[in-house]
Short mmCIF file of C-alpha atoms and ligand atoms in Angstrom, two decimals:
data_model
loop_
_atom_site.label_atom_id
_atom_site.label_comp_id
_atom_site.label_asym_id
_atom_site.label_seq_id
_atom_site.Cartn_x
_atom_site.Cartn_y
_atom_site.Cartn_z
CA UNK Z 1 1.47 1.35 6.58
CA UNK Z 2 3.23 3.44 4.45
CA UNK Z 3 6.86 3.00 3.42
CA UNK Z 4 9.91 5.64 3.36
CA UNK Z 5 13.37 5.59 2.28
CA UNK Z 6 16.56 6.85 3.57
CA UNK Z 7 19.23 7.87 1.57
CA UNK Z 8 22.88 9.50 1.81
CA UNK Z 9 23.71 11.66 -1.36
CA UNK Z 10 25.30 10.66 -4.31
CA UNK Z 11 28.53 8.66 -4.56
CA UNK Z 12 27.82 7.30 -1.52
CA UNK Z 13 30.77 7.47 1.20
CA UNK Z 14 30.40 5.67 4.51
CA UNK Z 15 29.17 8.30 6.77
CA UNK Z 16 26.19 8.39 4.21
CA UNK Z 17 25.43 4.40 4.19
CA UNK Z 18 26.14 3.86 7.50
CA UNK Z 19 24.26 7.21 8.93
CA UNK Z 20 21.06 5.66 6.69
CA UNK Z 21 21.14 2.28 7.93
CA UNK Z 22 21.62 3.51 11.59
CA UNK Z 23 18.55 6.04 11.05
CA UNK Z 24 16.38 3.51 9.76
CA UNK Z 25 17.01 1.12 12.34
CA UNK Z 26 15.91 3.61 14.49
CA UNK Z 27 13.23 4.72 13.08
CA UNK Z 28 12.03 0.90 12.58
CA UNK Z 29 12.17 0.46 16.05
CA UNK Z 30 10.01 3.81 17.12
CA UNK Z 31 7.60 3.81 14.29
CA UNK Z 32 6.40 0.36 13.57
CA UNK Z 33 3.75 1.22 11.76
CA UNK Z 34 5.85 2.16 9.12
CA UNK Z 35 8.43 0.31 7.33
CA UNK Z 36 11.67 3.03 7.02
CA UNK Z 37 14.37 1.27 4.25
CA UNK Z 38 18.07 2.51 3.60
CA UNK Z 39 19.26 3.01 0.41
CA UNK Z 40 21.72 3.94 -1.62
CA UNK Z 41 21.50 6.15 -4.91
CA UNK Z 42 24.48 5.96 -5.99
CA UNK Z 43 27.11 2.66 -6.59
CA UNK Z 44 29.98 2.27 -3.93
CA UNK Z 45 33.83 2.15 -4.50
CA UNK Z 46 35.37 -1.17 -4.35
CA UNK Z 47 36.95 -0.15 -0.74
CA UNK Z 48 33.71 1.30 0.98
CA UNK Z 49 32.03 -1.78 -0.29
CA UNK Z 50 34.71 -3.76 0.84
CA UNK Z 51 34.37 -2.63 4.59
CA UNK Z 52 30.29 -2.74 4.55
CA UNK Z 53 30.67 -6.35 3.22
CA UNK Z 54 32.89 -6.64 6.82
CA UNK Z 55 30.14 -5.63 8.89
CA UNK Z 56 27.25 -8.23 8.52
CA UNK Z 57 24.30 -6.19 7.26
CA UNK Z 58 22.06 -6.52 4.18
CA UNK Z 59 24.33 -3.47 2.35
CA UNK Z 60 21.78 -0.78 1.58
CA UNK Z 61 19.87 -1.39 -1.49
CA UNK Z 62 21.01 0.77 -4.76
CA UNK Z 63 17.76 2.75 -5.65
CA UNK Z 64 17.72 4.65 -9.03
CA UNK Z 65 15.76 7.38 -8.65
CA UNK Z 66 12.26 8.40 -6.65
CA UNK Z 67 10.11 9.16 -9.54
CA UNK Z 68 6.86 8.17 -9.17
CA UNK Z 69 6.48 4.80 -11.47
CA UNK Z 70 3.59 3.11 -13.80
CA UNK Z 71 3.64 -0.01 -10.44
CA UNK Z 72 2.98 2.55 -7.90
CA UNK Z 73 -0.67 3.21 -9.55
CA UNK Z 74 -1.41 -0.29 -11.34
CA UNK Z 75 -4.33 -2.17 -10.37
CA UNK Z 76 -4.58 -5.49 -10.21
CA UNK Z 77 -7.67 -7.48 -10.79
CA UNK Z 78 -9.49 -10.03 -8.16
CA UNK Z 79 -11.63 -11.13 -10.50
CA UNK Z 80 -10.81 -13.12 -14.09
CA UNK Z 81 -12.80 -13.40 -17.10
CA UNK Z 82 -12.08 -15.34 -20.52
CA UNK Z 83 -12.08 -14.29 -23.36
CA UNK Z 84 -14.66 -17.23 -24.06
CA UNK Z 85 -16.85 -16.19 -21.68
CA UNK Z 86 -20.09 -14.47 -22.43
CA UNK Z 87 -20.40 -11.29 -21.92
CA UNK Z 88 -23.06 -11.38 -18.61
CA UNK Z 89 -20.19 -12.86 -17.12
CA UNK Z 90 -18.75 -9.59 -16.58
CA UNK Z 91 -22.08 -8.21 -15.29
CA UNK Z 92 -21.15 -10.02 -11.80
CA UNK Z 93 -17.94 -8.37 -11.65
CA UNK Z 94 -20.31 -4.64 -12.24
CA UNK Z 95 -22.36 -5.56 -9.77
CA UNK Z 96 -19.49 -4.78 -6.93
CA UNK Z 97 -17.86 -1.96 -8.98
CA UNK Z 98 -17.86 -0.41 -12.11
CA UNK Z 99 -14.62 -0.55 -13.54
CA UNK Z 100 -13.24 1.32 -16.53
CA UNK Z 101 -11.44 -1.82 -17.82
CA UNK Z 102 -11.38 -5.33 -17.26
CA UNK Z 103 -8.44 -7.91 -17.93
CA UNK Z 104 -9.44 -10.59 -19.90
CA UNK Z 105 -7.79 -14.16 -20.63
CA UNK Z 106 -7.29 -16.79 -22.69
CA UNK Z 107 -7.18 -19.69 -20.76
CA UNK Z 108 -3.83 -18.90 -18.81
CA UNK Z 109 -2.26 -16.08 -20.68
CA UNK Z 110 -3.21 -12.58 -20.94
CA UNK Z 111 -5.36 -11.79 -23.81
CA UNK Z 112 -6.59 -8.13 -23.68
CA UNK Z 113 -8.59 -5.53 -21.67
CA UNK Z 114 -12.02 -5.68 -22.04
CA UNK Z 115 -13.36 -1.47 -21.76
CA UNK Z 116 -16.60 -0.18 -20.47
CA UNK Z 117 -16.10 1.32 -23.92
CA UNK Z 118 -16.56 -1.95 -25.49
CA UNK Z 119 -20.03 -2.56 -23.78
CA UNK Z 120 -21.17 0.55 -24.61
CA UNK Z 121 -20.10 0.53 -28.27
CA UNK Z 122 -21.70 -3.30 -28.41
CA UNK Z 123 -25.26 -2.08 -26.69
CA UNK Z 124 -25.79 0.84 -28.95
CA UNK Z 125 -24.82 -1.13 -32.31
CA UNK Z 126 -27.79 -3.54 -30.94
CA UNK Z 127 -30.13 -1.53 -29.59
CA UNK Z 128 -29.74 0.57 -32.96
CA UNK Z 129 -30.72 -2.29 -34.97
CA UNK Z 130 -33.80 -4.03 -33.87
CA UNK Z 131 -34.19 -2.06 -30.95
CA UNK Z 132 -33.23 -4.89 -28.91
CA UNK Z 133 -30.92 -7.69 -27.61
CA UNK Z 134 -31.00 -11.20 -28.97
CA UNK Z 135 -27.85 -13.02 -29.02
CA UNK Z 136 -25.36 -12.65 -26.20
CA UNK Z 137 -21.55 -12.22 -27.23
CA UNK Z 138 -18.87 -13.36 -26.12
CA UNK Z 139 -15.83 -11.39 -24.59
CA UNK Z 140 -13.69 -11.71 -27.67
CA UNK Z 141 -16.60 -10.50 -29.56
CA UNK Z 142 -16.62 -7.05 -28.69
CA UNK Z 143 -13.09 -6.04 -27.68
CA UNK Z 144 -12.16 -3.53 -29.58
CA UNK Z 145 -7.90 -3.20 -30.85
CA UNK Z 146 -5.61 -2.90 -27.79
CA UNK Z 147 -3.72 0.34 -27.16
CA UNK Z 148 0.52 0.31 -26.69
CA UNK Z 149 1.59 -1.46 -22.92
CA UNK Z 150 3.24 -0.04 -20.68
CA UNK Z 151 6.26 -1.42 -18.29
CA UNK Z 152 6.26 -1.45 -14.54
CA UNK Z 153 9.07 0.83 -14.33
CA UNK Z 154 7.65 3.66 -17.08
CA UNK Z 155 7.57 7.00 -15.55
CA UNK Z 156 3.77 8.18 -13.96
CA UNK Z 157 4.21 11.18 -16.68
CA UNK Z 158 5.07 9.37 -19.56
CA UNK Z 159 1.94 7.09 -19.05
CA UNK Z 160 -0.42 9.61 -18.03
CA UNK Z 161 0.58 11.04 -21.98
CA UNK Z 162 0.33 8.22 -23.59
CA UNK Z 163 -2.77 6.72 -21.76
CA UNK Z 164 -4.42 10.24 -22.79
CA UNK Z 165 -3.07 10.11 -26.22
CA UNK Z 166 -4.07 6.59 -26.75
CA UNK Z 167 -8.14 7.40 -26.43
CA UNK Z 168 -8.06 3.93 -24.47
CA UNK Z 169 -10.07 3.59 -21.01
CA UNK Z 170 -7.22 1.47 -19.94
CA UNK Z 171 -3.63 0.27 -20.79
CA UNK Z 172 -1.99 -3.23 -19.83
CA UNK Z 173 1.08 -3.40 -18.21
CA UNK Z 174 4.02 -5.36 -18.04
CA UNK Z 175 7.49 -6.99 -15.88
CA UNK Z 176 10.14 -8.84 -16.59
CA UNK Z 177 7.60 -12.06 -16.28
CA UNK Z 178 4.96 -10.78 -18.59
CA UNK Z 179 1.53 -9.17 -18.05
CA UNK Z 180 1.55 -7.60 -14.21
CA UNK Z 181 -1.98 -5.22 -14.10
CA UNK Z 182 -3.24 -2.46 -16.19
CA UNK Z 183 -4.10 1.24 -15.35
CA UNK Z 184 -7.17 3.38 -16.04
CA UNK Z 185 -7.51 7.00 -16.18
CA UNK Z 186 -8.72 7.24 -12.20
CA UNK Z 187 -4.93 5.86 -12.07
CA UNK Z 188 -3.47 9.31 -12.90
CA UNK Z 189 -5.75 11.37 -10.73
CA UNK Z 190 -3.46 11.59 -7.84
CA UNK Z 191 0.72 11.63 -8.34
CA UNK Z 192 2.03 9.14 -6.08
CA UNK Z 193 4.84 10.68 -4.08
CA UNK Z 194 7.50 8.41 -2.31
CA UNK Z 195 8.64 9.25 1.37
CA UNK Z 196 11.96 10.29 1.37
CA UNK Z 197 14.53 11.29 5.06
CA UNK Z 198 17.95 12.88 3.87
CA UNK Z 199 20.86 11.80 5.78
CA UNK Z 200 24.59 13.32 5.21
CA UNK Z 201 23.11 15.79 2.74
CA UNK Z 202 20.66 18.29 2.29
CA UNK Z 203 20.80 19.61 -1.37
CA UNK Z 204 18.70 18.50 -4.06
CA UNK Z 205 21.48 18.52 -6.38
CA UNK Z 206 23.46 15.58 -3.99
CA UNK Z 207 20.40 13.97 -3.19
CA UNK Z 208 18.05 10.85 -4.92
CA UNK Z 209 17.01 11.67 -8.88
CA UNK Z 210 13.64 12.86 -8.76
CA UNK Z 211 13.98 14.08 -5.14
CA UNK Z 212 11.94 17.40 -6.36
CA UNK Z 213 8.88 15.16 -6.72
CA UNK Z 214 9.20 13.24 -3.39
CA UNK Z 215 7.97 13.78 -0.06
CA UNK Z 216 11.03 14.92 2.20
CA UNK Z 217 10.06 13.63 6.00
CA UNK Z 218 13.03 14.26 7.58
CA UNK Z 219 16.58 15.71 7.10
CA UNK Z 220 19.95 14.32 9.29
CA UNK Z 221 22.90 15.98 8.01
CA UNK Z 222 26.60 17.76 9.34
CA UNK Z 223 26.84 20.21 6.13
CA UNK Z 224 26.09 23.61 4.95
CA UNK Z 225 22.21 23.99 4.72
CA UNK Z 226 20.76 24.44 1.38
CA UNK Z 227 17.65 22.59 1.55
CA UNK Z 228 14.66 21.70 -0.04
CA UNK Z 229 11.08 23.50 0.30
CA UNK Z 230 8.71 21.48 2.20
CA UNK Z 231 4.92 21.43 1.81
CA UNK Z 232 4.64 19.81 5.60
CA UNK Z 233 6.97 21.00 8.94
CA UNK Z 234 8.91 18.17 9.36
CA UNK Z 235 12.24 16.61 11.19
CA UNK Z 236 15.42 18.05 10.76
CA UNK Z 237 18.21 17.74 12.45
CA UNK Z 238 21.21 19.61 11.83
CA UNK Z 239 24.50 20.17 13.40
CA UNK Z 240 28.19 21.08 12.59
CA UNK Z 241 29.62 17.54 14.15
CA UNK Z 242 32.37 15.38 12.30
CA UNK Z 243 30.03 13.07 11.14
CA UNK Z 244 26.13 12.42 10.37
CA UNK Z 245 26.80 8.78 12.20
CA UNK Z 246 27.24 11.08 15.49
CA UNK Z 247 24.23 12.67 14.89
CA UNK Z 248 21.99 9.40 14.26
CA UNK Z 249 23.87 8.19 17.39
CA UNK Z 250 22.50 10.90 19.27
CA UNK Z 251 18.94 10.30 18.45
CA UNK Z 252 19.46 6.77 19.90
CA UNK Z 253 20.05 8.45 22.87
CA UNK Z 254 17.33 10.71 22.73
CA UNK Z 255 14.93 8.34 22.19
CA UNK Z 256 16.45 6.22 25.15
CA UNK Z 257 17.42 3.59 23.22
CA UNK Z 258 20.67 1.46 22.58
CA UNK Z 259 22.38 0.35 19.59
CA UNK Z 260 22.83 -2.96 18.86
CA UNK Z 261 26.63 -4.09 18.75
CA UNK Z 262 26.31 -4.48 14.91
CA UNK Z 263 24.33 -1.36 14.47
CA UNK Z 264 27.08 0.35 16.72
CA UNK Z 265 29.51 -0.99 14.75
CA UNK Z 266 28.24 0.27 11.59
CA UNK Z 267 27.70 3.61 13.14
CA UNK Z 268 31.41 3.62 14.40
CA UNK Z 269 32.45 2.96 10.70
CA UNK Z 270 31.25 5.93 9.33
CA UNK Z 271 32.17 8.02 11.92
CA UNK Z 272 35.32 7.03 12.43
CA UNK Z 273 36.06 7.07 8.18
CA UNK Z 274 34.17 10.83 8.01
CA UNK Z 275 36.55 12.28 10.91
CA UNK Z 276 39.69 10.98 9.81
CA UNK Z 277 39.94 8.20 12.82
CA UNK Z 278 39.01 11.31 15.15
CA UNK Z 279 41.83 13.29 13.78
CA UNK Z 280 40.15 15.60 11.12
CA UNK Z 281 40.15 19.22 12.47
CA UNK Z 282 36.16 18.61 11.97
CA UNK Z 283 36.07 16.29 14.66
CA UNK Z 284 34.11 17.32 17.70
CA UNK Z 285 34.20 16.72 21.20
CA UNK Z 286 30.51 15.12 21.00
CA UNK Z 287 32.23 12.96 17.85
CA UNK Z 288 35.16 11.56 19.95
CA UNK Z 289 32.21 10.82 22.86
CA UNK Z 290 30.18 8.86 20.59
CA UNK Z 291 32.65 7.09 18.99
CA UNK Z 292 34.14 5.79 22.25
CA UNK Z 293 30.77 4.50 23.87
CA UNK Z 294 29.96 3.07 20.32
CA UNK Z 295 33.28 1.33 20.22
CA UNK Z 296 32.36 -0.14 23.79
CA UNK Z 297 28.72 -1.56 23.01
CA UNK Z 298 30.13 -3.41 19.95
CA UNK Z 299 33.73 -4.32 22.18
CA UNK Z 300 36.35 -2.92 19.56
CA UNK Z 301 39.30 -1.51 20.45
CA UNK Z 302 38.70 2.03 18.01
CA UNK Z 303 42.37 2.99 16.88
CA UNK Z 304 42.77 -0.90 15.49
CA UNK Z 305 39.73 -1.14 13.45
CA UNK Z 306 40.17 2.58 12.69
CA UNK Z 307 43.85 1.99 11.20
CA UNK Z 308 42.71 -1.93 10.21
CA UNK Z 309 39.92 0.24 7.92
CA UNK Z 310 41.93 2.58 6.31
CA UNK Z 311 44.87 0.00 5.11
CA UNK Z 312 42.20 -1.62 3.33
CA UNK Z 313 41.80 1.52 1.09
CA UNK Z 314 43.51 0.79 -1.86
CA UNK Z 315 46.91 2.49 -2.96
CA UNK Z 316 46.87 5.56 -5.36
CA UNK Z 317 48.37 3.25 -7.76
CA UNK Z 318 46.45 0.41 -7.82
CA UNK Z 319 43.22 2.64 -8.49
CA UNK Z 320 41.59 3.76 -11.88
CA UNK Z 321 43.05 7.67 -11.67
CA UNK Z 322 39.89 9.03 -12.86
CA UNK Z 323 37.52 6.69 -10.75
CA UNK Z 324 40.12 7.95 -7.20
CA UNK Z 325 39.25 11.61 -8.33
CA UNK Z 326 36.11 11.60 -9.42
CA UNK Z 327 35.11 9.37 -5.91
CA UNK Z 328 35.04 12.31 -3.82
CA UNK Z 329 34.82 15.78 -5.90
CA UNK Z 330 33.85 18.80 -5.49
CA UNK Z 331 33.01 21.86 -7.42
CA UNK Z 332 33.17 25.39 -6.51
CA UNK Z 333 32.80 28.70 -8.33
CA UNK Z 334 34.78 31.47 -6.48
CA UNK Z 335 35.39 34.85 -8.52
CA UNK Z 336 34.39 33.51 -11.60
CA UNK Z 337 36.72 31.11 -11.38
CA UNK Z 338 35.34 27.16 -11.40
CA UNK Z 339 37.49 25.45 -9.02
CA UNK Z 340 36.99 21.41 -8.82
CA UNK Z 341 38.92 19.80 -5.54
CA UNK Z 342 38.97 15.83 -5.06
CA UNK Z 343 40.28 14.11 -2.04
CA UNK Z 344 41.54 11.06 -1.44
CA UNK Z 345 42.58 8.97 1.75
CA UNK Z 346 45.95 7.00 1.74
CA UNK Z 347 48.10 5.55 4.59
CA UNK Z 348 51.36 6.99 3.19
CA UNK Z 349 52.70 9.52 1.17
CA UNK Z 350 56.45 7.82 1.03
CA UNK Z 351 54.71 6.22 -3.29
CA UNK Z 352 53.77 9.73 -4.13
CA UNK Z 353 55.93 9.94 -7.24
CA UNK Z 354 54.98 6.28 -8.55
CA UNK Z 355 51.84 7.56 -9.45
CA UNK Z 356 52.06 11.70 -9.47
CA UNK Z 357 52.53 12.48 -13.18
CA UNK Z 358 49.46 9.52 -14.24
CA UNK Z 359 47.30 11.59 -11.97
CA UNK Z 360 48.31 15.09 -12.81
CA UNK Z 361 47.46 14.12 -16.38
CA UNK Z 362 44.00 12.29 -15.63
CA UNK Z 363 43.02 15.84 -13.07
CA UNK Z 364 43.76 17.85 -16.96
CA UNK Z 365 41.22 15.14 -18.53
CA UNK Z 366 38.99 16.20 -15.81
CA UNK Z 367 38.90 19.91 -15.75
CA UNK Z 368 38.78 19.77 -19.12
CA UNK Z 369 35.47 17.30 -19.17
CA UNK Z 370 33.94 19.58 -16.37
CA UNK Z 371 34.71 22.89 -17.77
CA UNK Z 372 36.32 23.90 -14.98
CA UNK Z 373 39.55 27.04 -14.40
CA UNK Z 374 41.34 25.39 -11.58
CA UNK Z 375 41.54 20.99 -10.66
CA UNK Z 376 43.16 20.38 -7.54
CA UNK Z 377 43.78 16.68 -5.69
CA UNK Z 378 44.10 16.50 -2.21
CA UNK Z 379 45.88 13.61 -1.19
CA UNK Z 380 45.78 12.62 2.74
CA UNK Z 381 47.86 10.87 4.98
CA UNK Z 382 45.12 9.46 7.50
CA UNK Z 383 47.66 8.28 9.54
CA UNK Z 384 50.52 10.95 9.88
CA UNK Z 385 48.37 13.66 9.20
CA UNK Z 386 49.35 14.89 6.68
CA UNK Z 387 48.45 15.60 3.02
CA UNK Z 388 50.23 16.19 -0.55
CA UNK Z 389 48.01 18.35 -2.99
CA UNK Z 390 48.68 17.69 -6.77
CA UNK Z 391 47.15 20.72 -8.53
CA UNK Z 392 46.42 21.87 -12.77
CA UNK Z 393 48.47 24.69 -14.40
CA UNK Z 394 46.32 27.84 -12.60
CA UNK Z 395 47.46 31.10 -11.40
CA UNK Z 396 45.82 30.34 -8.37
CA UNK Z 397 49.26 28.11 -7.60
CA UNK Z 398 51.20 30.80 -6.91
CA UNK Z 399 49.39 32.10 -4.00
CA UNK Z 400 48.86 29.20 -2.04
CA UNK Z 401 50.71 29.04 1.39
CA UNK Z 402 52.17 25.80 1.26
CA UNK Z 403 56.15 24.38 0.01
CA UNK Z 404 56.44 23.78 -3.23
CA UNK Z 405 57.68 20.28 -3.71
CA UNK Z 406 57.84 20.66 -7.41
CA UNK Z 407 55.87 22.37 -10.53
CA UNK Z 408 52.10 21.51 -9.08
CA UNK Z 409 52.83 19.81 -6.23
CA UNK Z 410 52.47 21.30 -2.63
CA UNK Z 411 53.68 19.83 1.15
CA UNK Z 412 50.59 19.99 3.33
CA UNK Z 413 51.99 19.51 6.81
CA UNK Z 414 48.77 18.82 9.53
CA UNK Z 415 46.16 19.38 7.11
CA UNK Z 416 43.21 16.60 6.66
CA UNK Z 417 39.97 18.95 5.81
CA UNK Z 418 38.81 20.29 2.28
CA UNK Z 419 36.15 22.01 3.94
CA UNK Z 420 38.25 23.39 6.87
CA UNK Z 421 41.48 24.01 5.95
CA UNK Z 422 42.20 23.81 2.14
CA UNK Z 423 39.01 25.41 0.82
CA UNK Z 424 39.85 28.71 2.52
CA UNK Z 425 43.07 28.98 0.96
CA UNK Z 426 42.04 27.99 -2.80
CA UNK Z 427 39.44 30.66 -2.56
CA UNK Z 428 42.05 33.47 -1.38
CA UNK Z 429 44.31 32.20 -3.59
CA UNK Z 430 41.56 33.12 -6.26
CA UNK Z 431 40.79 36.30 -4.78
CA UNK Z 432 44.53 37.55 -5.25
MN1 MN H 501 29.38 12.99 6.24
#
């Protein structure tokens, strides 16, 4: 049985958790044989956490990174010796194999490994002497001084280096609770790679850390396609719908299965927060299908909990500037010119100027920290359609279609999509 993740990309948004959870469900339910878990690799705003925590599911895991680790190669013994015992007491445990190391203990705590090393060393010193074998020592006798330890969460790498660097046969490792297993050098024959299906992204640069050392299965995603090389063929399914929740919804249905009302429910969340409440321009008829039947199997009435979740997204002003931009941002190098744009979702426009000038400062901060030419912030109305866009001092200003509403500040009548509708526009206004 073997076991394989599924992850959204980085700062995870809800299409992302809920298109992973939805996907593994799935996948639990047609392959049993192997054990499919959503995660998370990045940490979730307060508000998307807030509206998972609504929706009575384990909240996808946060998982660090997928490089292969020191516990995904460490052997652990069946067999204990002490280090009182003589040494024929390990000649049982060479009977059934011939390990390279052997942990030993004293009475209940860890004591040392015990190397094939150490036998040898201790026969030919022996045999050397008298040409043969009188006394029999015990464990303790004849091990030799203990390399470093290593920890359960050490990179496969970094051990493999220092386990060749140490001239031991074996190292011993530890956890949080103490001694946990040891490796030997037939530990590092073979890197461990972990199983890995994208969802919402395809990029190696959005995806898990270590993603370039991982096994990709399977790819689910609704953006541009700049994927990884794979070694096997393998699953993907891509398509330019409103949200990646529509897409795992679909494979429900192509697989002749149902969602579960919660599972539905959690579907219905991402999809209805990635398209805007079916109102982003990137909304598709197949989008507006699934999110009514998927509002029916879990009995919600879709424009309520769609308006019920965005008024729990916290006010411009009641958020950490940097954290609101930063949340959702995106860079983009267009002529030369390094353009970053962040959006953010609001249910009115009517507090822009409470916060406007704290936020055109903290976008400055950010250019400046990312090296960037140009930092726009596109604020959106979810709910009257309609967005605000709070821009740096750039050039690029002056050729943007939309009413100025003062120095740095544009009216953005009907528009809800970076990708659709704003993007376009920066880059000819970069192009002029
Ligand atoms: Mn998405």
């Amino acid at each position: 049985m073997g076991t394989i993740y599924v992850t959204g990309h980085r700062n995870p948004d809800l299409d992302s958790v809920c298109s992973a959870y939805g996907y593994a469900q799935l996948m639990n339910l047609q392959d049993p044989d192997n054990k499919y878990i959503p995660v998370r690799c990045g940490h979730l705003s307060d508000s998307t956490r807030n509206i998972l925590e609504q929706l009575d599911i384990d909240i996808p895991e946060y998982m660090r990174d997928v490089y292969p680790k020191v516990s995904d190669v460490m052997l652990r013994a069946d067999h204990r010796i002490d280090a009182d015992d003589p040494l024929t007491a390990v000649a049982a445990i060479y009977e059934k194999n011939t390990p390279s190391a052997i942990p030993v203990y004293e009475k209940d705590d860890f004591y040392g490994l015990l190397t094939v090393d150490d036998i040898t060393n201790w026969t030919m010193r022996e045999l050397s002497r008298d040409n043969k074998i009188t006394s029999i020592p015990s464990v303790r006798q004849i091990m030799s001084k203990q390399g470093p330890t290593l920890d359960v969460h050490d990179l496969f790498d970094d051990a493999k280096v220092m386990l060749q660097s140490a001239g031991n046969r074996g190292l011993a490792v530890y956890d949080e609770n103490g001694y946990a297993g040891f490796v030997t050098r037939r530990c590092f024959l073979n890197i461990p790679r972990y199983n890995v299906i994208l969802v919402d992204h395809n990029e190696s640069n959005q995806s898990i850390r270590g993603i370039e050392t991982a096994n990709i299965v399977g790819i689910i995603d609704h953006h541009r396609l700049d994927a990884i090389k794979t070694d096997q063929p393998i699953f993907i399914c891509a398509e330019p719908l409103g949200s990646t929740c529509t897409l795992v919804y679909q494979q429900y249905i192509r697989n002749n299965r149902t969602p579960d009302p919660v599972t539905a429910k959690v579907l219905l969340t991402g999809l209805i927060s990635d398209t805007l409440i079916l109102k982003s321009p990137t909304t598709t008829g197949e989008d507006v299908v699934a999110a009514h039947v998927l509002a029916s199997i879990c009995r919600i009435d879709l424009d309520k909990y769609g308006l019920s979740m965005f008024s729990q997204v916290e006010g411009m002003s009641e958020r950490d500037p940097k954290d609101a931009i930063l949340s959702d941002f995106k860079t983009y190098t267009q002529n030369g010119v390094r353009i970053g744009i962040g959006q953010c979702e609001v249910t009115t426009l009517n507090d822009l100027s409470d916060y406007r000038d704290t936020y055109e400062s903290t976008l400055n901060d950010v250019k400046t920290m990312q090296g960037l030419d140009w930092a726009v912030l596109m604020i959106t109305d979810v709910i009257h359609e309609h967005s605000a866009l709070l821009c740096t001092d750039h050039r690029g200003n002056r050729f943007l279609p939309y009413k100025a509403l003062d120095k740095n500040l544009f009216d953005m009548p009907d528009v809800m999509s970076r990708k659709k509708q704003l993007l376009p526009e920066i880059i000819h206004a970069v192009g002029e």
